[in-house]
Coordinates of C-alpha atoms in Angstrom, one line a residue:
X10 CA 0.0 0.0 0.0
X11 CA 1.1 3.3 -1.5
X12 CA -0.7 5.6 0.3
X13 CA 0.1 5.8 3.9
X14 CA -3.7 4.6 6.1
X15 CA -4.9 6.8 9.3
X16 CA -6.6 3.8 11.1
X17 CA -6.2 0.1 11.0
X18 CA -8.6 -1.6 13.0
X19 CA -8.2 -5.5 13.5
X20 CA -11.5 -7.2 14.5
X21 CA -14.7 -9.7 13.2
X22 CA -16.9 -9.1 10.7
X23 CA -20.9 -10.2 11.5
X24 CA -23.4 -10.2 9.6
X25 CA -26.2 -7.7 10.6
X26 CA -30.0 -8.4 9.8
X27 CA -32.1 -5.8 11.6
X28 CA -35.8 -4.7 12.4
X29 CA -38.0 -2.2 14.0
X30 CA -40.3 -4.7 15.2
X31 CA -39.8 -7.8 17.2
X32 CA -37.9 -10.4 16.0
X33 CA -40.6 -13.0 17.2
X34 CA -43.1 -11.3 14.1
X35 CA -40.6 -10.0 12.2
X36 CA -41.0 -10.9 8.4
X37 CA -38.6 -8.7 6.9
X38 CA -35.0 -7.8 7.6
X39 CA -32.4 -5.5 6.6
X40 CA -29.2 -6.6 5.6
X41 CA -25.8 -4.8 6.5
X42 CA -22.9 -6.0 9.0
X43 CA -21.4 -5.5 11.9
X44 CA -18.8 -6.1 14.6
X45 CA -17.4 -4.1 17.2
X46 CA -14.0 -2.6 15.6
X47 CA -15.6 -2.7 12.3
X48 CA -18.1 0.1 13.2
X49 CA -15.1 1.8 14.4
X50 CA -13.3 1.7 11.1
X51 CA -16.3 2.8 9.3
X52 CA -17.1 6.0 11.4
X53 CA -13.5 6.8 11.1
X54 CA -13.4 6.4 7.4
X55 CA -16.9 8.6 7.4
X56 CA -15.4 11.3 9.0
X57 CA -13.0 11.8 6.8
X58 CA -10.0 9.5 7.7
X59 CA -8.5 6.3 5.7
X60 CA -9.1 3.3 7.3
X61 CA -7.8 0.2 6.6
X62 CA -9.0 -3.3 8.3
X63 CA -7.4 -6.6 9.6
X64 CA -9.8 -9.5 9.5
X65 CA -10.4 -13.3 8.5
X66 CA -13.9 -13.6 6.1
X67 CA -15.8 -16.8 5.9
X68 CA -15.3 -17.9 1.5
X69 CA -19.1 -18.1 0.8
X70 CA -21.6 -15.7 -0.6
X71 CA -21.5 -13.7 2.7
X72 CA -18.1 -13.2 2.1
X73 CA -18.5 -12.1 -1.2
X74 CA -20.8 -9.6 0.0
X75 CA -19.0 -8.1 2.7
X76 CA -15.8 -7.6 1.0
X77 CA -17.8 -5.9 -2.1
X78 CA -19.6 -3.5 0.9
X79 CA -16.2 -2.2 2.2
X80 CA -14.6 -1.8 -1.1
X81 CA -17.8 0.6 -2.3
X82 CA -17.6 2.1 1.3
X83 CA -13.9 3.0 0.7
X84 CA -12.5 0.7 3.3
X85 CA -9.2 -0.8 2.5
X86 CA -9.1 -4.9 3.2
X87 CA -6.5 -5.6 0.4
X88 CA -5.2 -7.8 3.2
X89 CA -8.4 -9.3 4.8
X90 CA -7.9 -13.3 4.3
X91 CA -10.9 -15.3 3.3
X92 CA -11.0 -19.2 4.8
X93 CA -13.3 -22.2 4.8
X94 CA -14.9 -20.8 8.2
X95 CA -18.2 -19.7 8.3
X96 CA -19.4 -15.4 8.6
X97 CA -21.3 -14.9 12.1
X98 CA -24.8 -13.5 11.6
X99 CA -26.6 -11.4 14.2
X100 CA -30.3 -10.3 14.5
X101 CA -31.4 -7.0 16.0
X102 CA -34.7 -6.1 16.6
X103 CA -37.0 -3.9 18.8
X104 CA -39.8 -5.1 21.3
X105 CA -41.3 -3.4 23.8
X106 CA -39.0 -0.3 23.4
X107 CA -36.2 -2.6 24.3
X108 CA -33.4 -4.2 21.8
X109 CA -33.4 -7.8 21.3
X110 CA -30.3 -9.4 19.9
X111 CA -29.6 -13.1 18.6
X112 CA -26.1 -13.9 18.0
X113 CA -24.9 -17.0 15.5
X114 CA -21.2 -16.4 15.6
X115 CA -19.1 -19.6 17.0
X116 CA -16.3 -21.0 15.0
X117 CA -16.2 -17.9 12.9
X118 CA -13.9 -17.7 10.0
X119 CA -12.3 -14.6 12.4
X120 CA -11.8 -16.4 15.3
X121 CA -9.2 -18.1 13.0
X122 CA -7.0 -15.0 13.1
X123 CA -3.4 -15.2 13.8
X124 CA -0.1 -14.0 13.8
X125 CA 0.2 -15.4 10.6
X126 CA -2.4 -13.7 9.0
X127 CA -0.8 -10.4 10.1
X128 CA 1.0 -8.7 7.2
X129 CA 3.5 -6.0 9.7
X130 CA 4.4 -4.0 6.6
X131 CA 1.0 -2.9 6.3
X132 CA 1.0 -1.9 9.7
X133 CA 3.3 0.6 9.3
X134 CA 1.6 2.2 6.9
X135 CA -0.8 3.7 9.3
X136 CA -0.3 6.4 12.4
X137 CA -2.8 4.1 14.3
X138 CA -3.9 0.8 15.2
X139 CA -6.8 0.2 17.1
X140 CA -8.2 -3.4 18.5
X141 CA -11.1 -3.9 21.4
X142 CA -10.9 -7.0 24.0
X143 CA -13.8 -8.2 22.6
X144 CA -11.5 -9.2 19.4
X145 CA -9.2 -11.1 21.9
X146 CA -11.9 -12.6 23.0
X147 CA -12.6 -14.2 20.2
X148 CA -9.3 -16.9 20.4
X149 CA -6.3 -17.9 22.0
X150 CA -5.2 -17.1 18.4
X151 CA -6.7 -14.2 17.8
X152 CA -5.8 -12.8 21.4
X153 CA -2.0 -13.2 19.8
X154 CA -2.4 -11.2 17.2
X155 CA -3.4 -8.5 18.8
X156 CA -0.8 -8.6 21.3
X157 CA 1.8 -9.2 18.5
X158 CA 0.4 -6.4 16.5
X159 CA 0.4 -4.0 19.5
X160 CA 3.8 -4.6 20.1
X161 CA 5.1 -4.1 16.7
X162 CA 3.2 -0.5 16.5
X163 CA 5.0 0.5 19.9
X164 CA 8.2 -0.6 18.6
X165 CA 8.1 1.4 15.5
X166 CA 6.4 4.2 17.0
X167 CA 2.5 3.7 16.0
X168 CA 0.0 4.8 18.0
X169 CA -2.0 2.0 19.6
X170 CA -5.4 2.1 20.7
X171 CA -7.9 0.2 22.4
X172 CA -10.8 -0.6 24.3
X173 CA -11.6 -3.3 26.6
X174 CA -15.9 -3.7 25.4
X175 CA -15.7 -7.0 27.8
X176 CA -19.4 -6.5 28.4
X177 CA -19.9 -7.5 25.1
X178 CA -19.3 -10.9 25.5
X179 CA -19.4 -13.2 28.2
X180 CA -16.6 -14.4 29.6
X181 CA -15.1 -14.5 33.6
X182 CA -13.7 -11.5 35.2
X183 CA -10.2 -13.2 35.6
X184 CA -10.3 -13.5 31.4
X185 CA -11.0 -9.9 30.8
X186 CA -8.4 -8.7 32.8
X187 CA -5.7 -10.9 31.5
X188 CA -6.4 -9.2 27.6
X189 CA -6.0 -6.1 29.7
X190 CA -3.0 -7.1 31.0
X191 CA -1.5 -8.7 28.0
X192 CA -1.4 -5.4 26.0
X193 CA -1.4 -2.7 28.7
X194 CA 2.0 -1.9 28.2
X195 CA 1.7 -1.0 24.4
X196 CA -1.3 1.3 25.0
X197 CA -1.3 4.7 24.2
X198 CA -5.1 5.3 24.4
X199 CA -7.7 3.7 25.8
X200 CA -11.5 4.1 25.9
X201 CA -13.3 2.8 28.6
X202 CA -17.1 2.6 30.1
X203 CA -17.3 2.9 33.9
X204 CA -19.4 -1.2 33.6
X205 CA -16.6 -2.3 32.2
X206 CA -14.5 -0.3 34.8
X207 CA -16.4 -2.4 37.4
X208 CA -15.2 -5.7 36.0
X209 CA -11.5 -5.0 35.3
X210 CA -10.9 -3.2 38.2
X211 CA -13.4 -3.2 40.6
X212 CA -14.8 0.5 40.8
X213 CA -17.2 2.9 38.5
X214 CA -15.5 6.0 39.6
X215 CA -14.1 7.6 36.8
X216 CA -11.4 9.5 38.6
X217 CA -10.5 6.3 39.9
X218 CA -10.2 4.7 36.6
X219 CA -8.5 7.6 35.0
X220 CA -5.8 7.0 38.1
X221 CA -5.6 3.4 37.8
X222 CA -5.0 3.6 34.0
X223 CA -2.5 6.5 33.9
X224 CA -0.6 5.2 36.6
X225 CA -0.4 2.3 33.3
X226 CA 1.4 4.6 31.6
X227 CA -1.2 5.3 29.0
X228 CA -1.4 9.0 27.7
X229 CA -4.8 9.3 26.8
X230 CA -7.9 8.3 28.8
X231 CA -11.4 8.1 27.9
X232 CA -13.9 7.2 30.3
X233 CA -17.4 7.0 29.1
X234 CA -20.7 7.7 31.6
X235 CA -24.1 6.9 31.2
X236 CA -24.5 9.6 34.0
X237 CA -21.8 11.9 33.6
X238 CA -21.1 11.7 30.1
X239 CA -17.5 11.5 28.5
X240 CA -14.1 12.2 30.6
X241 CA -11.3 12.8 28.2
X242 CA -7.8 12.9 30.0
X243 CA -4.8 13.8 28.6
X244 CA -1.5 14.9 30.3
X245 CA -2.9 16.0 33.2
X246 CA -5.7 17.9 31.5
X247 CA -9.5 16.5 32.0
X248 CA -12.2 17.9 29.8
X249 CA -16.0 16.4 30.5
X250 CA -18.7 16.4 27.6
X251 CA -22.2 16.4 29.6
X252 CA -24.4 13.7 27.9
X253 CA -27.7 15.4 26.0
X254 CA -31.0 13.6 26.1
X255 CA -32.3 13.2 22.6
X256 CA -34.7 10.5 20.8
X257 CA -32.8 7.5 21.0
X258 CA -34.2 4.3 17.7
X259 CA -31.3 2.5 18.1
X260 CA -28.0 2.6 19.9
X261 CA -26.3 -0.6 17.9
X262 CA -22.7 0.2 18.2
X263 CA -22.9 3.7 19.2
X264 CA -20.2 3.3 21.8
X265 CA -17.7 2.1 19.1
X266 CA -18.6 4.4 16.4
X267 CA -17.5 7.4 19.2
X268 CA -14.1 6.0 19.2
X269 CA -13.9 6.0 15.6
X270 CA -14.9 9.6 15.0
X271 CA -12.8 10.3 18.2
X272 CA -10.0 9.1 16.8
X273 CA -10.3 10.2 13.0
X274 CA -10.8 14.0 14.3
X275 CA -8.0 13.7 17.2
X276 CA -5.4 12.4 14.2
X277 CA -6.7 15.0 11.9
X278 CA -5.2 17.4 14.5
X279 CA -8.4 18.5 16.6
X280 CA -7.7 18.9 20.1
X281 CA -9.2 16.9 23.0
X282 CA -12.3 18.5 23.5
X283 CA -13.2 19.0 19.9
X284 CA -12.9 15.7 18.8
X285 CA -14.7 14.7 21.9
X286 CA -17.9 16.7 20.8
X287 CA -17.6 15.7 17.2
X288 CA -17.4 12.1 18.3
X289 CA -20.9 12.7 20.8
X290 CA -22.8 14.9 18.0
X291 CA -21.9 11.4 15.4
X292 CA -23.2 9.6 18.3
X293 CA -26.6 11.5 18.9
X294 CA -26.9 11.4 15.1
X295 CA -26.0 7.4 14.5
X296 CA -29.0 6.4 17.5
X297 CA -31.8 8.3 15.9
X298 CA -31.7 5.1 12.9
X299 CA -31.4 1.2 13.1
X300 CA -28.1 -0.7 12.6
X301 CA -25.3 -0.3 13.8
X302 CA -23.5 0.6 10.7
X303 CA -25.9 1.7 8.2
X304 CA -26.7 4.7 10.6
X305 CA -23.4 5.6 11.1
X306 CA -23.8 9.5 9.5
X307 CA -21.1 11.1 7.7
X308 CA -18.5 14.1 8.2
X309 CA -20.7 17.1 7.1
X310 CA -23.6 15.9 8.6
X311 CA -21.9 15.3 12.1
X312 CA -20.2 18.9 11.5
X313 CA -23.6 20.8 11.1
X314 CA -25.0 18.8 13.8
X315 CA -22.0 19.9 16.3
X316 CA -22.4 23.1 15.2
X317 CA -26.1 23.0 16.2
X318 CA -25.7 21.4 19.9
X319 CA -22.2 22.9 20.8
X320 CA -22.2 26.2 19.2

């Protein structure tokens, strides 16, 4: 790759048939896809940065489909591998004013990532790599690779980011710390829900986490609230985005597509609180439509909307 990326993600393509109505009368679905550092990579490309991605996609007609998606989206995979595993397929729908999900997603084609399938050079032709513990979870394998991948970016001056998302699947509290722990050390940036705060390390405070975590050694903190809002620390520096109540359709992925336009403004030289508030105004945006992808808005529209809420 010629053109040096903004953002490689590595994570698990799903996926994604969604409803408005329950999925027990449901006779029509919408097809897109999905997958935690996926969305990530999409709201980053959407707000104007280039994103490449790092996965493993089942051979079949899924597959066919989801790699002719990202290339008309503008998402580089020129080194996603395809294999004889099988795509994971979700179901979202709505009952009750409440989201139901139904998840088909063991012995993915992803959870076959390794080290192998890592191509290094391509690595370092971003400024960022970017990974969630839910992607570790998905493997021993996979778990490598995004240790190994971490490692290299540190080494050769990458910036790595990450977040932990172990609510999103279920595993022991003893297993979600040890991803932590496996990459802590190569983290320069890290965003983090106060639930998930709970499981890692015991406590929702978010001073407390923003201690704990920069006593880590990682630069930049950001601590997400249903209460409070968003904490951003940075060097000693805390800025706090208040959350704003607004109609709420959906909220597929929202938390992941924050990092992404986080992390696409941050990179495109926006300071803290900035790209904090352009990452909240695409979130605000993103929940008023179903899916976690397809509602993902884009750059101008997340701009006017800032403009409109922040001043």
């Amino acid at each position: 790759m010629e053109e040096k990326l903004d953002i490689i993600t590595i994570g698990e393509s799903l996926i994604e048939l969604s409803t408005s109505a329950s999925l027990k009368t449901s006779e029509c679905f919408n097809k897109n896809y999905g997958g935690d550092a996926l969305v990530s990579a999409i709201a980053a490309l959407r707000s104007g940065s280039k994103v490449g991605y790092i996965t493993k996609v089942g051979n079949d007609t899924f597959g066919e489909y989801l790699i002719s998606a990202w290339q008309k989206e503008g998402l580089d995979a020129s080194t996603v591998k395809l294999s004889k595993g099988q795509n994971g397929i979700y179901f979202v729908g709505h009952d009750n004013n409440s989201r139901e999900y139904q998840y088909y997603r063991q012995k993915t084609a992803a959870s076959t990532l390794c080290v192998d399938d890592i191509d290094f050079n391509y690595i370092k032709s971003s400024k960022l790599i970017y990974a969630t513990g839910f992607v570790q979870s998905l493997s021993l394998s996979a778990r490598e690779c995004v240790q190994e991948a971490f490692k290299f970016a540190k080494e050769n001056g990458i910036i790595t980011a990450y977040d932990p998302n172990c609510q999103k699947y279920n595993t022991i509290k003893d297993e979600a710390l040890e991803n932590f722990n496996l990459i802590k050390e190569y983290v320069d940036i890290i965003f983090i829900e106060t639930k998930d705060g709970e499981q890692l390390f015991d406590t929702t405070s978010v001073n407390m986490l923003i201690t704990r975590l920069s006593d880590l050694g990682i630069k930049m903190i950001i601590v997400k609230d249903k209460d409070t809002g968003v904490t951003i620390y940075k060097n000693n520096d805390t800025v706090n985005i208040p959350p704003i109540l607004t109609e709420m359709i959906d909220a597929t992925g929202v938390s992941n597509a924050f990092n992404g336009g986080f992390l696409s403004r941050y990179l495109n030289g926006k300071d803290i609180h900035s790209a904090g508030k352009f990452a909240n105004a695409l979130c605000l945006l993103q929940m008023q439509s179903v899916g976690a992808i397809k509602s993902i808005p884009y750059k101008k529209d997340v701009e006017e909307y800032c403009e409109k809420i922040y001043g």
